[in-house]
mmCIF file of N, CA and C in Angstrom:
data_model
loop_
_atom_site.group_PDB
_atom_site.id
_atom_site.type_symbol
_atom_site.label_atom_id
_atom_site.label_comp_id
_atom_site.label_asym_id
_atom_site.label_seq_id
_atom_site.Cartn_x
_atom_site.Cartn_y
_atom_site.Cartn_z
ATOM 1 N N MET A 1 132.222 139.944 146.848
ATOM 2 C CA MET A 1 132.923 139.007 146.021
ATOM 3 C C MET A 1 132.145 137.690 146.044
ATOM 4 N N LEU A 2 131.960 137.124 144.861
ATOM 5 C CA LEU A 2 131.246 135.860 144.711
ATOM 6 C C LEU A 2 132.254 134.731 144.697
ATOM 7 N N ASN A 3 132.043 133.792 145.572
ATOM 8 C CA ASN A 3 132.912 132.622 145.607
ATOM 9 C C ASN A 3 132.143 131.432 145.073
ATOM 10 N N GLY A 4 132.788 130.604 144.341
ATOM 11 C CA GLY A 4 132.148 129.416 143.794
ATOM 12 C C GLY A 4 133.133 128.618 142.978
ATOM 13 N N LYS A 5 132.665 127.517 142.495
ATOM 14 C CA LYS A 5 133.529 126.709 141.653
ATOM 15 C C LYS A 5 132.800 126.397 140.354
ATOM 16 N N LYS A 6 133.569 126.130 139.354
ATOM 17 C CA LYS A 6 133.019 125.817 138.042
ATOM 18 C C LYS A 6 132.304 124.471 138.097
ATOM 19 N N VAL A 7 131.118 124.436 137.550
ATOM 20 C CA VAL A 7 130.350 123.195 137.473
ATOM 21 C C VAL A 7 130.912 122.377 136.310
ATOM 22 N N PRO A 8 131.151 121.087 136.539
ATOM 23 C CA PRO A 8 131.718 120.275 135.453
ATOM 24 C C PRO A 8 130.758 120.151 134.267
ATOM 25 N N ASN A 9 131.339 119.951 133.105
ATOM 26 C CA ASN A 9 130.535 119.760 131.892
ATOM 27 C C ASN A 9 129.692 118.494 132.008
ATOM 28 N N VAL A 10 128.615 118.462 131.248
ATOM 29 C CA VAL A 10 127.796 117.260 131.152
ATOM 30 C C VAL A 10 127.980 116.681 129.749
ATOM 31 N N THR A 11 127.746 115.386 129.629
ATOM 32 C CA THR A 11 127.920 114.725 128.346
ATOM 33 C C THR A 11 126.565 114.354 127.770
ATOM 34 N N ILE A 12 126.378 114.731 126.530
ATOM 35 C CA ILE A 12 125.209 114.329 125.756
ATOM 36 C C ILE A 12 125.699 113.225 124.825
ATOM 37 N N ASN A 13 125.105 112.044 124.933
ATOM 38 C CA ASN A 13 125.511 110.908 124.108
ATOM 39 C C ASN A 13 124.494 110.641 123.009
ATOM 40 N N TYR A 14 124.987 110.124 121.893
ATOM 41 C CA TYR A 14 124.152 109.745 120.758
ATOM 42 C C TYR A 14 124.530 108.311 120.390
ATOM 43 N N GLU A 15 123.574 107.401 120.458
ATOM 44 C CA GLU A 15 123.825 105.988 120.170
ATOM 45 C C GLU A 15 122.964 105.542 118.994
ATOM 46 N N ALA A 16 123.466 104.563 118.263
ATOM 47 C CA ALA A 16 122.712 103.977 117.150
ATOM 48 C C ALA A 16 122.318 102.555 117.510
ATOM 49 N N LYS A 17 121.067 102.214 117.282
ATOM 50 C CA LYS A 17 120.611 100.829 117.423
ATOM 51 C C LYS A 17 121.065 100.072 116.174
ATOM 52 N N THR A 18 120.818 98.765 116.165
ATOM 53 C CA THR A 18 121.173 97.931 115.027
ATOM 54 C C THR A 18 120.580 98.513 113.747
ATOM 55 N N GLY A 19 121.404 98.608 112.721
ATOM 56 C CA GLY A 19 120.932 99.058 111.420
ATOM 57 C C GLY A 19 121.414 100.430 111.008
ATOM 58 N N GLY A 20 122.259 101.066 111.823
ATOM 59 C CA GLY A 20 122.713 102.391 111.430
ATOM 60 C C GLY A 20 123.877 102.889 112.261
ATOM 61 N N THR A 21 124.265 104.115 111.973
ATOM 62 C CA THR A 21 125.353 104.773 112.690
ATOM 63 C C THR A 21 124.934 106.200 113.012
ATOM 64 N N VAL A 22 125.695 106.844 113.892
ATOM 65 C CA VAL A 22 125.485 108.266 114.183
ATOM 66 C C VAL A 22 126.776 109.013 113.881
ATOM 67 N N SER A 23 126.649 110.257 113.433
ATOM 68 C CA SER A 23 127.824 111.018 113.013
ATOM 69 C C SER A 23 128.571 111.630 114.188
ATOM 70 N N ARG A 24 127.881 111.902 115.259
ATOM 71 C CA ARG A 24 128.511 112.412 116.473
ATOM 72 C C ARG A 24 128.055 111.501 117.598
ATOM 73 N N GLU A 25 128.995 110.902 118.310
ATOM 74 C CA GLU A 25 128.629 109.966 119.373
ATOM 75 C C GLU A 25 128.449 110.648 120.718
ATOM 76 N N SER A 26 129.053 111.816 120.896
ATOM 77 C CA SER A 26 128.868 112.551 122.153
ATOM 78 C C SER A 26 129.352 113.985 121.992
ATOM 79 N N GLU A 27 128.924 114.805 122.944
ATOM 80 C CA GLU A 27 129.443 116.165 123.045
ATOM 81 C C GLU A 27 129.397 116.566 124.508
ATOM 82 N N SER A 28 130.401 117.328 124.927
ATOM 83 C CA SER A 28 130.530 117.780 126.306
ATOM 84 C C SER A 28 130.135 119.256 126.364
ATOM 85 N N LEU A 29 129.199 119.575 127.261
ATOM 86 C CA LEU A 29 128.664 120.938 127.313
ATOM 87 C C LEU A 29 128.701 121.506 128.725
ATOM 88 N N ALA A 30 128.979 122.800 128.817
ATOM 89 C CA ALA A 30 128.835 123.504 130.090
ATOM 90 C C ALA A 30 127.335 123.546 130.386
ATOM 91 N N PRO A 31 126.917 123.131 131.573
ATOM 92 C CA PRO A 31 125.481 123.026 131.864
ATOM 93 C C PRO A 31 124.678 124.303 131.599
ATOM 94 N N ALA A 32 125.205 125.458 131.974
ATOM 95 C CA ALA A 32 124.435 126.698 131.838
ATOM 96 C C ALA A 32 124.716 127.459 130.555
ATOM 97 N N THR A 33 125.902 127.300 129.999
ATOM 98 C CA THR A 33 126.284 128.141 128.860
ATOM 99 C C THR A 33 126.615 127.378 127.584
ATOM 100 N N GLY A 34 126.554 126.061 127.636
ATOM 101 C CA GLY A 34 126.904 125.253 126.464
ATOM 102 C C GLY A 34 125.891 125.396 125.341
ATOM 103 N N THR A 35 126.304 125.005 124.171
ATOM 104 C CA THR A 35 125.425 125.004 123.006
ATOM 105 C C THR A 35 125.511 123.638 122.340
ATOM 106 N N ALA A 36 124.388 122.938 122.308
ATOM 107 C CA ALA A 36 124.354 121.608 121.703
ATOM 108 C C ALA A 36 124.468 121.700 120.190
ATOM 109 N N THR A 37 125.038 120.663 119.604
ATOM 110 C CA THR A 37 125.159 120.568 118.150
ATOM 111 C C THR A 37 124.164 119.571 117.582
ATOM 112 N N GLY A 38 123.939 118.458 118.303
ATOM 113 C CA GLY A 38 123.067 117.396 117.798
ATOM 114 C C GLY A 38 123.874 116.352 117.057
ATOM 115 N N SER A 39 123.177 115.489 116.348
ATOM 116 C CA SER A 39 123.827 114.392 115.645
ATOM 117 C C SER A 39 122.997 113.999 114.425
ATOM 118 N N THR A 40 123.603 113.241 113.534
ATOM 119 C CA THR A 40 122.911 112.754 112.346
ATOM 120 C C THR A 40 122.964 111.232 112.318
ATOM 121 N N ALA A 41 121.814 110.620 112.112
ATOM 122 C CA ALA A 41 121.704 109.167 112.015
ATOM 123 C C ALA A 41 121.739 108.757 110.543
ATOM 124 N N THR A 42 122.503 107.714 110.240
ATOM 125 C CA THR A 42 122.603 107.218 108.869
ATOM 126 C C THR A 42 122.307 105.723 108.865
ATOM 127 N N PRO A 43 121.278 105.304 108.115
ATOM 128 C CA PRO A 43 120.972 103.870 108.067
ATOM 129 C C PRO A 43 121.990 103.105 107.230
ATOM 130 N N LYS A 44 122.217 101.851 107.616
ATOM 131 C CA LYS A 44 123.058 100.959 106.822
ATOM 132 C C LYS A 44 122.214 100.391 105.686
ATOM 133 N N ALA A 45 122.864 99.772 104.723
ATOM 134 C CA ALA A 45 122.161 99.182 103.583
ATOM 135 C C ALA A 45 121.085 98.210 104.072
ATOM 136 N N GLY A 46 119.879 98.349 103.534
ATOM 137 C CA GLY A 46 118.775 97.478 103.890
ATOM 138 C C GLY A 46 117.958 97.954 105.072
ATOM 139 N N TYR A 47 118.349 99.082 105.679
ATOM 140 C CA TYR A 47 117.638 99.639 106.826
ATOM 141 C C TYR A 47 117.153 101.045 106.508
ATOM 142 N N GLU A 48 116.215 101.528 107.327
ATOM 143 C CA GLU A 48 115.763 102.907 107.224
ATOM 144 C C GLU A 48 115.653 103.504 108.624
ATOM 145 N N PHE A 49 115.849 104.810 108.697
ATOM 146 C CA PHE A 49 115.764 105.521 109.967
ATOM 147 C C PHE A 49 114.308 105.596 110.414
ATOM 148 N N VAL A 50 114.069 105.425 111.731
ATOM 149 C CA VAL A 50 112.718 105.513 112.292
ATOM 150 C C VAL A 50 112.562 106.799 113.094
ATOM 151 N N ASN A 51 113.364 106.953 114.168
ATOM 152 C CA ASN A 51 113.269 108.136 115.007
ATOM 153 C C ASN A 51 114.408 108.165 116.017
ATOM 154 N N TRP A 52 114.459 109.261 116.767
ATOM 155 C CA TRP A 52 115.364 109.414 117.904
ATOM 156 C C TRP A 52 114.516 109.289 119.165
ATOM 157 N N THR A 53 114.982 108.508 120.133
ATOM 158 C CA THR A 53 114.312 108.426 121.431
ATOM 159 C C THR A 53 115.317 108.737 122.526
ATOM 160 N N VAL A 54 114.790 109.003 123.720
ATOM 161 C CA VAL A 54 115.631 109.229 124.885
ATOM 162 C C VAL A 54 115.866 107.872 125.539
ATOM 163 N N LYS A 55 117.123 107.511 125.750
ATOM 164 C CA LYS A 55 117.464 106.186 126.291
ATOM 165 C C LYS A 55 116.762 105.964 127.632
ATOM 166 N N GLY A 56 116.210 104.770 127.768
ATOM 167 C CA GLY A 56 115.532 104.406 129.003
ATOM 168 C C GLY A 56 114.069 104.792 129.035
ATOM 169 N N THR A 57 113.631 105.472 127.996
ATOM 170 C CA THR A 57 112.223 105.856 127.879
ATOM 171 C C THR A 57 111.783 105.597 126.449
ATOM 172 N N GLU A 58 110.534 105.761 126.203
ATOM 173 C CA GLU A 58 110.024 105.670 124.831
ATOM 174 C C GLU A 58 109.721 107.072 124.285
ATOM 175 N N THR A 59 110.240 108.082 124.965
ATOM 176 C CA THR A 59 110.010 109.466 124.557
ATOM 177 C C THR A 59 110.691 109.736 123.222
ATOM 178 N N VAL A 60 109.918 110.141 122.231
ATOM 179 C CA VAL A 60 110.472 110.465 120.914
ATOM 180 C C VAL A 60 111.025 111.886 120.968
ATOM 181 N N ALA A 61 112.303 112.011 120.638
ATOM 182 C CA ALA A 61 112.963 113.307 120.659
ATOM 183 C C ALA A 61 113.010 113.951 119.280
ATOM 184 N N GLY A 62 112.892 113.148 118.231
ATOM 185 C CA GLY A 62 112.938 113.683 116.876
ATOM 186 C C GLY A 62 112.589 112.612 115.865
ATOM 187 N N THR A 63 112.017 113.042 114.741
ATOM 188 C CA THR A 63 111.620 112.090 113.705
ATOM 189 C C THR A 63 112.422 112.261 112.409
ATOM 190 N N ASN A 64 113.348 113.203 112.400
ATOM 191 C CA ASN A 64 114.233 113.380 111.249
ATOM 192 C C ASN A 64 115.585 112.781 111.580
ATOM 193 N N ALA A 65 116.304 112.326 110.573
ATOM 194 C CA ALA A 65 117.616 111.719 110.784
ATOM 195 C C ALA A 65 118.583 112.698 111.443
ATOM 196 N N VAL A 66 118.404 113.982 111.193
ATOM 197 C CA VAL A 66 119.233 115.003 111.834
ATOM 198 C C VAL A 66 118.532 115.424 113.119
ATOM 199 N N LEU A 67 119.161 115.131 114.263
ATOM 200 C CA LEU A 67 118.644 115.570 115.560
ATOM 201 C C LEU A 67 119.229 116.950 115.796
ATOM 202 N N SER A 68 118.381 117.959 115.711
ATOM 203 C CA SER A 68 118.838 119.344 115.771
ATOM 204 C C SER A 68 119.162 119.791 117.197
ATOM 205 N N ALA A 69 119.870 120.900 117.285
ATOM 206 C CA ALA A 69 120.203 121.478 118.590
ATOM 207 C C ALA A 69 118.939 121.799 119.378
ATOM 208 N N SER A 70 117.910 122.292 118.716
ATOM 209 C CA SER A 70 116.677 122.632 119.435
ATOM 210 C C SER A 70 115.975 121.380 119.961
ATOM 211 N N GLU A 71 116.077 120.257 119.229
ATOM 212 C CA GLU A 71 115.489 119.001 119.712
ATOM 213 C C GLU A 71 116.282 118.461 120.907
ATOM 214 N N VAL A 72 117.595 118.617 120.880
ATOM 215 C CA VAL A 72 118.421 118.226 122.020
ATOM 216 C C VAL A 72 118.052 119.093 123.222
ATOM 217 N N ASP A 73 117.978 120.409 123.005
ATOM 218 C CA ASP A 73 117.657 121.334 124.092
ATOM 219 C C ASP A 73 116.296 121.046 124.724
ATOM 220 N N ALA A 74 115.315 120.673 123.914
ATOM 221 C CA ALA A 74 113.958 120.425 124.420
ATOM 222 C C ALA A 74 113.955 119.315 125.473
ATOM 223 N N VAL A 75 114.911 118.393 125.390
ATOM 224 C CA VAL A 75 114.985 117.278 126.341
ATOM 225 C C VAL A 75 116.096 117.506 127.362
ATOM 226 N N ALA A 76 117.313 117.716 126.870
ATOM 227 C CA ALA A 76 118.484 117.772 127.752
ATOM 228 C C ALA A 76 118.588 119.082 128.530
ATOM 229 N N LYS A 77 117.905 120.114 128.071
ATOM 230 C CA LYS A 77 117.978 121.425 128.740
ATOM 231 C C LYS A 77 116.588 121.876 129.196
ATOM 232 N N ALA A 78 115.684 120.914 129.372
ATOM 233 C CA ALA A 78 114.302 121.237 129.755
ATOM 234 C C ALA A 78 114.228 121.963 131.095
ATOM 235 N N SER A 79 115.189 121.696 131.987
ATOM 236 C CA SER A 79 115.180 122.337 133.311
ATOM 237 C C SER A 79 115.859 123.699 133.298
ATOM 238 N N GLY A 80 116.397 124.107 132.153
ATOM 239 C CA GLY A 80 117.088 125.388 132.063
ATOM 240 C C GLY A 80 118.591 125.235 131.963
ATOM 241 N N ILE A 81 119.122 124.112 132.407
ATOM 242 C CA ILE A 81 120.543 123.802 132.237
ATOM 243 C C ILE A 81 120.639 122.386 131.680
ATOM 244 N N TYR A 82 121.726 122.120 131.000
ATOM 245 C CA TYR A 82 121.902 120.794 130.400
ATOM 246 C C TYR A 82 122.056 119.723 131.475
ATOM 247 N N GLN A 83 121.392 118.602 131.233
ATOM 248 C CA GLN A 83 121.514 117.403 132.052
ATOM 249 C C GLN A 83 122.103 116.312 131.146
ATOM 250 N N ALA A 84 122.919 115.454 131.716
ATOM 251 C CA ALA A 84 123.467 114.337 130.937
ATOM 252 C C ALA A 84 122.303 113.537 130.371
ATOM 253 N N THR A 85 122.318 113.320 129.069
ATOM 254 C CA THR A 85 121.219 112.636 128.375
ATOM 255 C C THR A 85 121.804 111.779 127.266
ATOM 256 N N THR A 86 121.144 110.662 127.008
ATOM 257 C CA THR A 86 121.547 109.819 125.883
ATOM 258 C C THR A 86 120.375 109.707 124.919
ATOM 259 N N PHE A 87 120.623 110.055 123.674
ATOM 260 C CA PHE A 87 119.634 109.947 122.604
ATOM 261 C C PHE A 87 119.966 108.701 121.784
ATOM 262 N N VAL A 88 118.936 107.976 121.363
ATOM 263 C CA VAL A 88 119.132 106.734 120.618
ATOM 264 C C VAL A 88 118.485 106.853 119.238
ATOM 265 N N ALA A 89 119.280 106.601 118.208
ATOM 266 C CA ALA A 89 118.768 106.572 116.830
ATOM 267 C C ALA A 89 118.234 105.165 116.569
ATOM 268 N N ASN A 90 116.974 105.086 116.169
ATOM 269 C CA ASN A 90 116.322 103.796 115.931
ATOM 270 C C ASN A 90 116.145 103.556 114.435
ATOM 271 N N PHE A 91 116.364 102.323 114.033
ATOM 272 C CA PHE A 91 116.278 101.929 112.634
ATOM 273 C C PHE A 91 115.431 100.672 112.522
ATOM 274 N N LYS A 92 114.897 100.436 111.332
ATOM 275 C CA LYS A 92 114.202 99.170 111.081
ATOM 276 C C LYS A 92 114.615 98.671 109.704
ATOM 277 N N GLU A 93 114.529 97.373 109.571
ATOM 278 C CA GLU A 93 114.874 96.780 108.289
ATOM 279 C C GLU A 93 113.794 97.111 107.270
ATOM 280 N N LYS A 94 114.207 97.398 106.060
ATOM 281 C CA LYS A 94 113.254 97.707 104.993
ATOM 282 C C LYS A 94 112.400 96.479 104.677
ATOM 283 N N ALA A 95 111.351 96.697 103.916
ATOM 284 C CA ALA A 95 110.441 95.613 103.534
ATOM 285 C C ALA A 95 111.186 94.520 102.768
ATOM 286 N N ASN A 96 110.653 93.304 102.867
ATOM 287 C CA ASN A 96 111.263 92.168 102.168
ATOM 288 C C ASN A 96 111.407 92.432 100.671
ATOM 289 N N VAL A 97 112.425 91.829 100.111
ATOM 290 C CA VAL A 97 112.627 91.878 98.664
ATOM 291 C C VAL A 97 112.324 90.494 98.101
ATOM 292 N N THR A 98 111.902 90.456 96.860
ATOM 293 C CA THR A 98 111.595 89.177 96.218
ATOM 294 C C THR A 98 112.618 88.902 95.134
ATOM 295 N N ILE A 99 113.170 87.715 95.174
ATOM 296 C CA ILE A 99 114.090 87.257 94.131
ATOM 297 C C ILE A 99 113.314 86.250 93.284
ATOM 298 N N THR A 100 113.283 86.499 91.987
ATOM 299 C CA THR A 100 112.548 85.631 91.067
ATOM 300 C C THR A 100 113.530 84.823 90.238
ATOM 301 N N TYR A 101 113.258 83.527 90.124
ATOM 302 C CA TYR A 101 114.073 82.624 89.315
ATOM 303 C C TYR A 101 113.198 82.131 88.172
ATOM 304 N N GLU A 102 113.730 82.152 86.957
ATOM 305 C CA GLU A 102 112.924 81.651 85.838
ATOM 306 C C GLU A 102 113.798 80.977 84.793
ATOM 307 N N SER A 103 113.182 80.062 84.104
ATOM 308 C CA SER A 103 113.850 79.353 83.019
ATOM 309 C C SER A 103 113.749 80.221 81.766
ATOM 310 N N SER A 104 114.807 80.239 80.980
ATOM 311 C CA SER A 104 114.758 81.011 79.734
ATOM 312 C C SER A 104 113.805 80.359 78.727
ATOM 313 N N ASP A 105 113.578 79.047 78.911
ATOM 314 C CA ASP A 105 112.646 78.328 78.045
ATOM 315 C C ASP A 105 112.160 77.096 78.807
ATOM 316 N N GLU A 106 110.915 77.112 79.230
ATOM 317 C CA GLU A 106 110.387 76.016 80.044
ATOM 318 C C GLU A 106 110.285 74.694 79.274
ATOM 319 N N ASP A 107 110.418 74.729 77.942
ATOM 320 C CA ASP A 107 110.468 73.483 77.175
ATOM 321 C C ASP A 107 111.813 72.777 77.384
ATOM 322 N N MET A 108 112.830 73.547 77.831
ATOM 323 C CA MET A 108 114.160 72.973 78.050
ATOM 324 C C MET A 108 114.403 72.600 79.516
ATOM 325 N N GLY A 109 113.691 73.247 80.440
ATOM 326 C CA GLY A 109 113.903 72.945 81.857
ATOM 327 C C GLY A 109 113.108 73.874 82.751
ATOM 328 N N THR A 110 113.083 73.540 84.033
ATOM 329 C CA THR A 110 112.306 74.311 85.012
ATOM 330 C C THR A 110 113.196 74.723 86.182
ATOM 331 N N VAL A 111 112.671 75.623 86.988
ATOM 332 C CA VAL A 111 113.351 76.049 88.209
ATOM 333 C C VAL A 111 112.412 75.841 89.389
ATOM 334 N N ASN A 112 112.991 75.552 90.553
ATOM 335 C CA ASN A 112 112.193 75.373 91.765
ATOM 336 C C ASN A 112 113.040 75.758 92.974
ATOM 337 N N PRO A 113 112.593 76.703 93.789
ATOM 338 C CA PRO A 113 111.357 77.466 93.658
ATOM 339 C C PRO A 113 111.497 78.550 92.605
ATOM 340 N N GLU A 114 110.353 79.129 92.262
ATOM 341 C CA GLU A 114 110.351 80.197 91.251
ATOM 342 C C GLU A 114 110.641 81.561 91.861
ATOM 343 N N SER A 115 110.519 81.685 93.189
ATOM 344 C CA SER A 115 110.837 82.951 93.851
ATOM 345 C C SER A 115 111.011 82.714 95.345
ATOM 346 N N GLU A 116 111.592 83.710 95.997
ATOM 347 C CA GLU A 116 111.698 83.717 97.454
ATOM 348 C C GLU A 116 111.694 85.160 97.928
ATOM 349 N N SER A 117 111.147 85.372 99.117
ATOM 350 C CA SER A 117 111.063 86.697 99.711
ATOM 351 C C SER A 117 111.906 86.708 100.978
ATOM 352 N N LEU A 118 112.745 87.743 101.132
ATOM 353 C CA LEU A 118 113.608 87.786 102.294
ATOM 354 C C LEU A 118 113.928 89.207 102.714
ATOM 355 N N PRO A 119 114.265 89.395 103.999
ATOM 356 C CA PRO A 119 114.658 90.721 104.476
ATOM 357 C C PRO A 119 115.932 91.173 103.758
ATOM 358 N N PRO A 120 116.003 92.452 103.341
ATOM 359 C CA PRO A 120 117.133 92.899 102.529
ATOM 360 C C PRO A 120 118.480 92.928 103.241
ATOM 361 N N ALA A 121 118.495 93.140 104.548
ATOM 362 C CA ALA A 121 119.773 93.237 105.255
ATOM 363 C C ALA A 121 120.165 91.946 105.958
ATOM 364 N N THR A 122 119.203 91.226 106.488
ATOM 365 C CA THR A 122 119.531 90.045 107.301
ATOM 366 C C THR A 122 119.127 88.734 106.661
ATOM 367 N N GLY A 123 118.443 88.796 105.538
ATOM 368 C CA GLY A 123 117.989 87.571 104.884
ATOM 369 C C GLY A 123 119.119 86.846 104.179
ATOM 370 N N THR A 124 118.936 85.554 104.040
ATOM 371 C CA THR A 124 119.895 84.732 103.301
ATOM 372 C C THR A 124 119.137 83.994 102.209
ATOM 373 N N ALA A 125 119.506 84.259 100.985
ATOM 374 C CA ALA A 125 118.848 83.593 99.859
ATOM 375 C C ALA A 125 119.181 82.108 99.867
ATOM 376 N N THR A 126 118.161 81.280 99.657
ATOM 377 C CA THR A 126 118.398 79.833 99.588
ATOM 378 C C THR A 126 118.630 79.382 98.165
ATOM 379 N N GLY A 127 118.229 80.210 97.204
ATOM 380 C CA GLY A 127 118.472 79.888 95.807
ATOM 381 C C GLY A 127 117.394 79.012 95.198
ATOM 382 N N SER A 128 117.670 78.531 94.023
ATOM 383 C CA SER A 128 116.725 77.739 93.264
ATOM 384 C C SER A 128 117.495 76.633 92.544
ATOM 385 N N THR A 129 116.799 75.582 92.212
ATOM 386 C CA THR A 129 117.417 74.477 91.482
ATOM 387 C C THR A 129 116.883 74.448 90.058
ATOM 388 N N ALA A 130 117.786 74.443 89.097
ATOM 389 C CA ALA A 130 117.412 74.336 87.694
ATOM 390 C C ALA A 130 117.447 72.852 87.309
ATOM 391 N N THR A 131 116.349 72.379 86.751
ATOM 392 C CA THR A 131 116.268 70.966 86.349
ATOM 393 C C THR A 131 116.020 70.896 84.847
ATOM 394 N N PRO A 132 117.030 70.410 84.089
ATOM 395 C CA PRO A 132 116.849 70.316 82.636
ATOM 396 C C PRO A 132 115.913 69.155 82.273
ATOM 397 N N LYS A 133 115.191 69.343 81.186
ATOM 398 C CA LYS A 133 114.351 68.254 80.679
ATOM 399 C C LYS A 133 115.219 67.313 79.843
ATOM 400 N N ALA A 134 114.686 66.144 79.566
ATOM 401 C CA ALA A 134 115.430 65.128 78.806
ATOM 402 C C ALA A 134 115.947 65.722 77.500
ATOM 403 N N GLY A 135 117.210 65.499 77.238
ATOM 404 C CA GLY A 135 117.826 65.981 76.006
ATOM 405 C C GLY A 135 118.458 67.358 76.154
ATOM 406 N N TYR A 136 118.356 67.957 77.333
ATOM 407 C CA TYR A 136 118.932 69.290 77.571
ATOM 408 C C TYR A 136 119.847 69.230 78.788
ATOM 409 N N GLU A 137 120.738 70.225 78.889
ATOM 410 C CA GLU A 137 121.575 70.338 80.072
ATOM 411 C C GLU A 137 121.577 71.792 80.544
ATOM 412 N N PHE A 138 121.757 71.948 81.830
ATOM 413 C CA PHE A 138 121.826 73.293 82.420
ATOM 414 C C PHE A 138 123.128 73.946 81.990
ATOM 415 N N VAL A 139 123.071 75.222 81.567
ATOM 416 C CA VAL A 139 124.268 75.931 81.122
ATOM 417 C C VAL A 139 124.753 76.916 82.186
ATOM 418 N N ASN A 140 123.896 77.870 82.608
ATOM 419 C CA ASN A 140 124.311 78.854 83.621
ATOM 420 C C ASN A 140 123.109 79.699 84.075
ATOM 421 N N TRP A 141 123.330 80.456 85.119
ATOM 422 C CA TRP A 141 122.364 81.447 85.596
ATOM 423 C C TRP A 141 122.793 82.797 85.064
ATOM 424 N N THR A 142 121.861 83.641 84.694
ATOM 425 C CA THR A 142 122.166 85.016 84.298
ATOM 426 C C THR A 142 121.219 85.943 85.048
ATOM 427 N N VAL A 143 121.596 87.207 85.130
ATOM 428 C CA VAL A 143 120.725 88.224 85.707
ATOM 429 C C VAL A 143 119.922 88.802 84.556
ATOM 430 N N LYS A 144 118.590 88.762 84.693
ATOM 431 C CA LYS A 144 117.715 89.213 83.611
ATOM 432 C C LYS A 144 118.073 90.649 83.200
ATOM 433 N N GLY A 145 118.200 90.826 81.901
ATOM 434 C CA GLY A 145 118.516 92.148 81.370
ATOM 435 C C GLY A 145 120.009 92.396 81.229
ATOM 436 N N THR A 146 120.856 91.440 81.669
ATOM 437 C CA THR A 146 122.301 91.652 81.564
ATOM 438 C C THR A 146 122.977 90.524 80.796
ATOM 439 N N GLU A 147 122.199 89.710 80.092
ATOM 440 C CA GLU A 147 122.789 88.560 79.376
ATOM 441 C C GLU A 147 123.809 89.014 78.382
#
């Protein structure tokens, strides 16, 4: 007769760095018989997914937004049984966007500045000042193509 006790489950955690979310934040698995599911990283507006790393290291666990069960197993089950592991979804802000300001007719007035470049998620537009020429007055701003 074999005597023993059940080994407690281990927790696999999935965390998102600034700029995104993860669809599954954790899963509890039996160390020897569990089956990992993985997680999916989703970037927030203005960000893009970079990779999955193992927390506390720079080890890249996956380069697709979907961290598959086999990618989880390659790290968390490398010893043959699951070990508690935390995977981190990394994101970066997308390239700067340029906002262009222009006068509908420079004979009537000018704008300053004519453009600004800023990060899409964390940038704050400072705007532009419209200065009418003598004999004219500023009416309004419009979005080009939607007048």
